[in-house]
Amino acid sequence: MNQEKIIQNTIEFVKTELKNAEGGHDWFHIERVFKNTILISKDEKVDIFTVSLGALLHDIADPKFHNGDETIGPKIAAEFLKKENVDPKTITHVINIIKYISFKNSLSKTGKKFTSKELEVVQDADRLDAIGAIGIARCFNYGGFKNRSLYDPEILPNLEMTKEQYKKSDAPTINHFYEKLLLLKDKMNTKTGKKIALERHTFMETYLQQFYNEWNGEQ
């Protein structure tokens, strides 16, 4: 099994599959998560091949663009990896990373849980791309994609959402900062992830203060 060749094939596969994807969940998002994964892995004892495949395939079919169906991504990934003759143990691990990486699954109070150091690394890498300057850009890009309002002072963030409520939410984009983005700093798994997240979290706080100043006509 030529791991470098498989990773290159995976990159080409993902580029093709996400050719027309929404701007916050396109190939460039995958590429950033992949780079973050490699960066974090330098300080963690993980299988590089597994985390690389997990990062590259984690959003191959994001449920939010497939009517909430969480089975499509794992199925596509499994079929691709089998064609690449990846060993069954690695395939199972990568599929579990795809299944358990998302923030919304952390809201679920029931169901089976999966943990591994590899999942923690890819999860941190993905969450880092949801915060900071790019995280803000992605947040508003998706809000525009869904035709959501920027902000409505009368609609307060829901900090007690269930997984199903989160999936169905159509709240203003600013609410998403409080319902997810500002929570991620304290959900990071790795030392490197926590360090980078703190910097990006601070940037988001500064941005929000500026947003409210401009909204309210203040300097």
PDB file of C-alpha atoms in Angstrom:
ATOM      1  CA  MET A   1       0.000   0.000   0.000  1.00  0.00           C
ATOM      2  CA  ASN A   2       1.673   3.192  -1.241  1.00  0.00           C
ATOM      3  CA  GLN A   3       0.397   5.692   1.313  1.00  0.00           C
ATOM      4  CA  GLU A   4       1.713   8.798  -0.442  1.00  0.00           C
ATOM      5  CA  LYS A   5       0.015   7.734  -3.679  1.00  0.00           C
ATOM      6  CA  ILE A   6      -3.255   7.068  -1.879  1.00  0.00           C
ATOM      7  CA  ILE A   7      -3.170  10.491  -0.228  1.00  0.00           C
ATOM      8  CA  GLN A   8      -2.541  12.138  -3.602  1.00  0.00           C
ATOM      9  CA  ASN A   9      -5.402  10.157  -5.145  1.00  0.00           C
ATOM     10  CA  THR A  10      -7.621  11.223  -2.257  1.00  0.00           C
ATOM     11  CA  ILE A  11      -6.754  14.872  -2.847  1.00  0.00           C
ATOM     12  CA  GLU A  12      -7.717  14.592  -6.512  1.00  0.00           C
ATOM     13  CA  PHE A  13     -10.916  12.730  -5.616  1.00  0.00           C
ATOM     14  CA  VAL A  14     -11.996  15.361  -3.073  1.00  0.00           C
ATOM     15  CA  LYS A  15     -11.209  18.229  -5.449  1.00  0.00           C
ATOM     16  CA  THR A  16     -13.490  16.652  -8.033  1.00  0.00           C
ATOM     17  CA  GLU A  17     -16.295  15.816  -5.599  1.00  0.00           C
ATOM     18  CA  LEU A  18     -16.362  19.335  -4.102  1.00  0.00           C
ATOM     19  CA  LYS A  19     -15.865  21.220  -7.363  1.00  0.00           C
ATOM     20  CA  ASN A  20     -19.164  23.129  -7.005  1.00  0.00           C
ATOM     21  CA  ALA A  21     -19.407  23.173  -3.210  1.00  0.00           C
ATOM     22  CA  GLU A  22     -20.503  26.154  -1.110  1.00  0.00           C
ATOM     23  CA  GLY A  23     -17.518  28.436  -0.453  1.00  0.00           C
ATOM     24  CA  GLY A  24     -17.137  27.591   3.227  1.00  0.00           C
ATOM     25  CA  HIS A  25     -17.153  23.843   2.636  1.00  0.00           C
ATOM     26  CA  ASP A  26     -15.196  23.573  -0.607  1.00  0.00           C
ATOM     27  CA  TRP A  27     -11.790  22.112  -1.451  1.00  0.00           C
ATOM     28  CA  PHE A  28      -9.999  25.087   0.099  1.00  0.00           C
ATOM     29  CA  HIS A  29     -11.672  24.356   3.441  1.00  0.00           C
ATOM     30  CA  ILE A  30     -10.482  20.760   3.169  1.00  0.00           C
ATOM     31  CA  GLU A  31      -6.976  21.925   2.275  1.00  0.00           C
ATOM     32  CA  ARG A  32      -6.816  24.220   5.308  1.00  0.00           C
ATOM     33  CA  VAL A  33      -8.031  21.439   7.610  1.00  0.00           C
ATOM     34  CA  PHE A  34      -5.451  19.103   6.093  1.00  0.00           C
ATOM     35  CA  LYS A  35      -2.675  21.642   6.749  1.00  0.00           C
ATOM     36  CA  ASN A  36      -3.926  22.220  10.305  1.00  0.00           C
ATOM     37  CA  THR A  37      -3.965  18.454  10.839  1.00  0.00           C
ATOM     38  CA  ILE A  38      -0.347  18.067   9.765  1.00  0.00           C
ATOM     39  CA  LEU A  39       0.649  21.018  11.972  1.00  0.00           C
ATOM     40  CA  ILE A  40      -1.088  19.645  15.075  1.00  0.00           C
ATOM     41  CA  SER A  41       0.214  16.122  14.421  1.00  0.00           C
ATOM     42  CA  LYS A  42       3.794  17.315  14.887  1.00  0.00           C
ATOM     43  CA  ASP A  43       3.149  17.418  18.639  1.00  0.00           C
ATOM     44  CA  GLU A  44       0.861  14.388  18.904  1.00  0.00           C
ATOM     45  CA  LYS A  45       1.440  10.640  18.666  1.00  0.00           C
ATOM     46  CA  VAL A  46      -0.924   9.742  15.849  1.00  0.00           C
ATOM     47  CA  ASP A  47      -0.952   7.720  12.664  1.00  0.00           C
ATOM     48  CA  ILE A  48      -0.278  10.325   9.966  1.00  0.00           C
ATOM     49  CA  PHE A  49      -1.882   8.260   7.228  1.00  0.00           C
ATOM     50  CA  THR A  50      -5.140   7.953   9.169  1.00  0.00           C
ATOM     51  CA  VAL A  51      -5.363  11.625  10.146  1.00  0.00           C
ATOM     52  CA  SER A  52      -4.502  12.682   6.593  1.00  0.00           C
ATOM     53  CA  LEU A  53      -7.329  10.598   5.135  1.00  0.00           C
ATOM     54  CA  GLY A  54      -9.682  11.716   7.900  1.00  0.00           C
ATOM     55  CA  ALA A  55      -8.942  15.385   7.220  1.00  0.00           C
ATOM     56  CA  LEU A  56      -9.276  15.029   3.468  1.00  0.00           C
ATOM     57  CA  LEU A  57     -12.547  13.077   3.600  1.00  0.00           C
ATOM     58  CA  HIS A  58     -14.247  14.583   6.659  1.00  0.00           C
ATOM     59  CA  ASP A  59     -16.608  16.796   4.602  1.00  0.00           C
ATOM     60  CA  ILE A  60     -16.884  14.707   1.445  1.00  0.00           C
ATOM     61  CA  ALA A  61     -20.689  14.928   1.797  1.00  0.00           C
ATOM     62  CA  ASP A  62     -21.558  17.348   4.602  1.00  0.00           C
ATOM     63  CA  PRO A  63     -25.055  16.394   5.860  1.00  0.00           C
ATOM     64  CA  LYS A  64     -26.241  20.017   5.835  1.00  0.00           C
ATOM     65  CA  PHE A  65     -26.053  19.934   2.034  1.00  0.00           C
ATOM     66  CA  HIS A  66     -27.744  16.521   1.796  1.00  0.00           C
ATOM     67  CA  ASN A  67     -31.005  17.067   3.683  1.00  0.00           C
ATOM     68  CA  GLY A  68     -29.336  16.174   6.972  1.00  0.00           C
ATOM     69  CA  ASP A  69     -28.410  12.647   5.850  1.00  0.00           C
ATOM     70  CA  GLU A  70     -25.356  11.656   7.894  1.00  0.00           C
ATOM     71  CA  THR A  71     -24.826   8.327   6.090  1.00  0.00           C
ATOM     72  CA  ILE A  72     -23.811   9.647   2.665  1.00  0.00           C
ATOM     73  CA  GLY A  73     -20.332  10.925   3.587  1.00  0.00           C
ATOM     74  CA  PRO A  74     -19.183   7.737   5.322  1.00  0.00           C
ATOM     75  CA  LYS A  75     -20.549   5.636   2.449  1.00  0.00           C
ATOM     76  CA  ILE A  76     -18.751   7.649  -0.253  1.00  0.00           C
ATOM     77  CA  ALA A  77     -15.520   7.632   1.745  1.00  0.00           C
ATOM     78  CA  ALA A  78     -15.675   3.891   2.429  1.00  0.00           C
ATOM     79  CA  GLU A  79     -16.272   3.050  -1.241  1.00  0.00           C
ATOM     80  CA  PHE A  80     -13.391   5.251  -2.334  1.00  0.00           C
ATOM     81  CA  LEU A  81     -10.944   3.861   0.241  1.00  0.00           C
ATOM     82  CA  LYS A  82     -11.858   0.279  -0.658  1.00  0.00           C
ATOM     83  CA  LYS A  83     -11.065   1.017  -4.317  1.00  0.00           C
ATOM     84  CA  GLU A  84      -7.695   2.363  -3.154  1.00  0.00           C
ATOM     85  CA  ASN A  85      -7.075  -0.929  -1.304  1.00  0.00           C
ATOM     86  CA  VAL A  86      -6.718   0.767   2.057  1.00  0.00           C
ATOM     87  CA  ASP A  87      -6.687  -1.783   4.869  1.00  0.00           C
ATOM     88  CA  PRO A  88     -10.055  -2.379   6.604  1.00  0.00           C
ATOM     89  CA  LYS A  89      -8.841  -1.211  10.035  1.00  0.00           C
ATOM     90  CA  THR A  90      -7.790   2.185   8.650  1.00  0.00           C
ATOM     91  CA  ILE A  91     -11.027   2.507   6.682  1.00  0.00           C
ATOM     92  CA  THR A  92     -13.076   1.884   9.832  1.00  0.00           C
ATOM     93  CA  HIS A  93     -11.040   4.468  11.745  1.00  0.00           C
ATOM     94  CA  VAL A  94     -11.440   7.099   9.010  1.00  0.00           C
ATOM     95  CA  ILE A  95     -15.195   6.452   8.794  1.00  0.00           C
ATOM     96  CA  ASN A  96     -15.490   6.958  12.546  1.00  0.00           C
ATOM     97  CA  ILE A  97     -13.627  10.253  12.268  1.00  0.00           C
ATOM     98  CA  ILE A  98     -16.139  11.389   9.639  1.00  0.00           C
ATOM     99  CA  LYS A  99     -19.080  10.256  11.771  1.00  0.00           C
ATOM    100  CA  TYR A 100     -17.988  11.836  15.033  1.00  0.00           C
ATOM    101  CA  ILE A 101     -16.060  14.966  14.048  1.00  0.00           C
ATOM    102  CA  SER A 102     -18.926  17.456  13.880  1.00  0.00           C
ATOM    103  CA  PHE A 103     -19.901  19.961  16.551  1.00  0.00           C
ATOM    104  CA  LYS A 104     -23.574  19.020  16.340  1.00  0.00           C
ATOM    105  CA  ASN A 105     -22.789  15.463  17.435  1.00  0.00           C
ATOM    106  CA  SER A 106     -21.347  16.858  20.656  1.00  0.00           C
ATOM    107  CA  LEU A 107     -24.870  18.161  21.373  1.00  0.00           C
ATOM    108  CA  SER A 108     -26.347  14.680  21.257  1.00  0.00           C
ATOM    109  CA  LYS A 109     -27.099  13.229  24.687  1.00  0.00           C
ATOM    110  CA  THR A 110     -27.628   9.727  23.368  1.00  0.00           C
ATOM    111  CA  GLY A 111     -25.995   7.357  20.952  1.00  0.00           C
ATOM    112  CA  LYS A 112     -22.632   5.657  20.797  1.00  0.00           C
ATOM    113  CA  LYS A 113     -19.436   7.613  21.215  1.00  0.00           C
ATOM    114  CA  PHE A 114     -16.104   7.110  19.498  1.00  0.00           C
ATOM    115  CA  THR A 115     -12.784   8.488  20.652  1.00  0.00           C
ATOM    116  CA  SER A 116      -9.233   8.323  19.344  1.00  0.00           C
ATOM    117  CA  LYS A 117      -6.214  10.578  19.283  1.00  0.00           C
ATOM    118  CA  GLU A 118      -6.576  10.767  15.517  1.00  0.00           C
ATOM    119  CA  LEU A 119     -10.167  11.996  15.823  1.00  0.00           C
ATOM    120  CA  GLU A 120      -9.062  14.616  18.348  1.00  0.00           C
ATOM    121  CA  VAL A 121      -6.410  15.969  15.985  1.00  0.00           C
ATOM    122  CA  VAL A 122      -8.672  16.189  12.933  1.00  0.00           C
ATOM    123  CA  GLN A 123     -11.497  17.607  15.036  1.00  0.00           C
ATOM    124  CA  ASP A 124      -9.228  20.384  16.326  1.00  0.00           C
ATOM    125  CA  ALA A 125      -8.007  21.085  12.793  1.00  0.00           C
ATOM    126  CA  ASP A 126     -11.589  21.373  11.543  1.00  0.00           C
ATOM    127  CA  ARG A 127     -12.694  23.547  14.446  1.00  0.00           C
ATOM    128  CA  LEU A 128      -9.781  25.917  13.954  1.00  0.00           C
ATOM    129  CA  ASP A 129     -11.093  26.650  10.461  1.00  0.00           C
ATOM    130  CA  ALA A 130     -14.449  27.606  12.015  1.00  0.00           C
ATOM    131  CA  ILE A 131     -12.975  30.431  14.115  1.00  0.00           C
ATOM    132  CA  GLY A 132     -10.774  33.476  13.598  1.00  0.00           C
ATOM    133  CA  ALA A 133     -10.760  35.564  10.411  1.00  0.00           C
ATOM    134  CA  ILE A 134     -11.563  32.671   8.081  1.00  0.00           C
ATOM    135  CA  GLY A 135     -14.154  31.315  10.488  1.00  0.00           C
ATOM    136  CA  ILE A 136     -15.953  34.667  10.410  1.00  0.00           C
ATOM    137  CA  ALA A 137     -15.821  34.719   6.603  1.00  0.00           C
ATOM    138  CA  ARG A 138     -17.160  31.156   6.395  1.00  0.00           C
ATOM    139  CA  CYS A 139     -19.927  31.936   8.886  1.00  0.00           C
ATOM    140  CA  PHE A 140     -21.280  34.857   6.882  1.00  0.00           C
ATOM    141  CA  ASN A 141     -20.778  33.039   3.590  1.00  0.00           C
ATOM    142  CA  TYR A 142     -22.994  30.188   4.783  1.00  0.00           C
ATOM    143  CA  GLY A 143     -25.515  32.620   6.265  1.00  0.00           C
ATOM    144  CA  GLY A 144     -25.773  34.297   2.868  1.00  0.00           C
ATOM    145  CA  PHE A 145     -26.026  30.915   1.163  1.00  0.00           C
ATOM    146  CA  LYS A 146     -29.039  30.174   3.411  1.00  0.00           C
ATOM    147  CA  ASN A 147     -30.426  33.722   3.003  1.00  0.00           C
ATOM    148  CA  ARG A 148     -30.272  34.402   6.746  1.00  0.00           C
ATOM    149  CA  SER A 149     -30.293  37.865   8.259  1.00  0.00           C
ATOM    150  CA  LEU A 150     -27.012  39.233   9.580  1.00  0.00           C
ATOM    151  CA  TYR A 151     -28.351  40.128  13.017  1.00  0.00           C
ATOM    152  CA  ASP A 152     -31.647  40.694  14.803  1.00  0.00           C
ATOM    153  CA  PRO A 153     -31.381  42.102  18.341  1.00  0.00           C
ATOM    154  CA  GLU A 154     -34.792  40.620  19.186  1.00  0.00           C
ATOM    155  CA  ILE A 155     -33.738  37.044  18.366  1.00  0.00           C
ATOM    156  CA  LEU A 156     -31.477  35.857  21.156  1.00  0.00           C
ATOM    157  CA  PRO A 157     -28.980  32.996  20.775  1.00  0.00           C
ATOM    158  CA  ASN A 158     -30.183  29.608  21.988  1.00  0.00           C
ATOM    159  CA  LEU A 159     -27.446  28.227  24.222  1.00  0.00           C
ATOM    160  CA  GLU A 160     -29.347  25.065  25.149  1.00  0.00           C
ATOM    161  CA  MET A 161     -29.976  23.619  21.687  1.00  0.00           C
ATOM    162  CA  THR A 162     -30.343  19.918  21.093  1.00  0.00           C
ATOM    163  CA  LYS A 163     -28.719  18.343  18.057  1.00  0.00           C
ATOM    164  CA  GLU A 164     -32.016  18.406  16.143  1.00  0.00           C
ATOM    165  CA  GLN A 165     -32.675  22.053  17.023  1.00  0.00           C
ATOM    166  CA  TYR A 166     -29.171  22.945  15.884  1.00  0.00           C
ATOM    167  CA  LYS A 167     -29.660  21.189  12.538  1.00  0.00           C
ATOM    168  CA  LYS A 168     -32.953  23.012  11.907  1.00  0.00           C
ATOM    169  CA  SER A 169     -31.925  26.467  13.130  1.00  0.00           C
ATOM    170  CA  ASP A 170     -32.356  29.412  10.772  1.00  0.00           C
ATOM    171  CA  ALA A 171     -31.326  32.081  13.272  1.00  0.00           C
ATOM    172  CA  PRO A 172     -29.392  35.234  12.253  1.00  0.00           C
ATOM    173  CA  THR A 173     -25.724  34.666  11.481  1.00  0.00           C
ATOM    174  CA  ILE A 174     -24.445  36.587  14.512  1.00  0.00           C
ATOM    175  CA  ASN A 175     -26.262  34.114  16.766  1.00  0.00           C
ATOM    176  CA  HIS A 176     -24.052  31.347  15.392  1.00  0.00           C
ATOM    177  CA  PHE A 177     -21.049  32.957  17.093  1.00  0.00           C
ATOM    178  CA  TYR A 178     -22.655  32.333  20.495  1.00  0.00           C
ATOM    179  CA  GLU A 179     -24.240  29.003  19.625  1.00  0.00           C
ATOM    180  CA  LYS A 180     -21.018  27.498  18.255  1.00  0.00           C
ATOM    181  CA  LEU A 181     -17.970  29.574  17.304  1.00  0.00           C
ATOM    182  CA  LEU A 182     -17.245  31.148  20.697  1.00  0.00           C
ATOM    183  CA  LEU A 183     -17.678  27.744  22.372  1.00  0.00           C
ATOM    184  CA  LEU A 184     -14.984  25.990  20.353  1.00  0.00           C
ATOM    185  CA  LYS A 185     -12.002  27.426  22.251  1.00  0.00           C
ATOM    186  CA  ASP A 186     -12.946  25.370  25.302  1.00  0.00           C
ATOM    187  CA  LYS A 187     -13.652  22.241  23.267  1.00  0.00           C
ATOM    188  CA  MET A 188     -10.182  21.845  21.758  1.00  0.00           C
ATOM    189  CA  ASN A 189      -8.407  18.566  22.435  1.00  0.00           C
ATOM    190  CA  THR A 190      -4.705  19.235  21.821  1.00  0.00           C
ATOM    191  CA  LYS A 191      -2.116  21.659  23.158  1.00  0.00           C
ATOM    192  CA  THR A 192      -1.461  23.131  19.711  1.00  0.00           C
ATOM    193  CA  GLY A 193      -5.170  23.395  18.983  1.00  0.00           C
ATOM    194  CA  LYS A 194      -5.829  25.207  22.255  1.00  0.00           C
ATOM    195  CA  LYS A 195      -3.035  27.710  21.639  1.00  0.00           C
ATOM    196  CA  ILE A 196      -4.167  28.632  18.129  1.00  0.00           C
ATOM    197  CA  ALA A 197      -7.834  28.650  19.170  1.00  0.00           C
ATOM    198  CA  LEU A 198      -7.195  31.200  21.905  1.00  0.00           C
ATOM    199  CA  GLU A 199      -5.666  33.629  19.411  1.00  0.00           C
ATOM    200  CA  ARG A 200      -8.532  33.206  16.962  1.00  0.00           C
ATOM    201  CA  HIS A 201     -11.136  33.429  19.724  1.00  0.00           C
ATOM    202  CA  THR A 202      -9.736  36.791  20.831  1.00  0.00           C
ATOM    203  CA  PHE A 203      -9.922  38.044  17.246  1.00  0.00           C
ATOM    204  CA  MET A 204     -13.616  37.064  17.057  1.00  0.00           C
ATOM    205  CA  GLU A 205     -14.376  38.917  20.288  1.00  0.00           C
ATOM    206  CA  THR A 206     -12.737  42.049  18.850  1.00  0.00           C
ATOM    207  CA  TYR A 207     -14.722  41.645  15.642  1.00  0.00           C
ATOM    208  CA  LEU A 208     -18.037  41.310  17.490  1.00  0.00           C
ATOM    209  CA  GLN A 209     -17.386  44.447  19.521  1.00  0.00           C
ATOM    210  CA  GLN A 210     -16.671  46.355  16.310  1.00  0.00           C
ATOM    211  CA  PHE A 211     -19.823  44.880  14.718  1.00  0.00           C
ATOM    212  CA  TYR A 212     -22.027  46.079  17.588  1.00  0.00           C
ATOM    213  CA  ASN A 213     -20.370  49.516  17.607  1.00  0.00           C
ATOM    214  CA  GLU A 214     -21.136  49.944  13.921  1.00  0.00           C
ATOM    215  CA  TRP A 215     -24.662  48.492  14.289  1.00  0.00           C
ATOM    216  CA  ASN A 216     -25.488  50.941  17.069  1.00  0.00           C
ATOM    217  CA  GLY A 217     -23.883  53.965  15.432  1.00  0.00           C
ATOM    218  CA  GLU A 218     -21.103  54.184  17.988  1.00  0.00           C
ATOM    219  CA  GLN A 219     -17.414  54.877  17.433  1.00  0.00           C
TER     220      GLN A 219
END
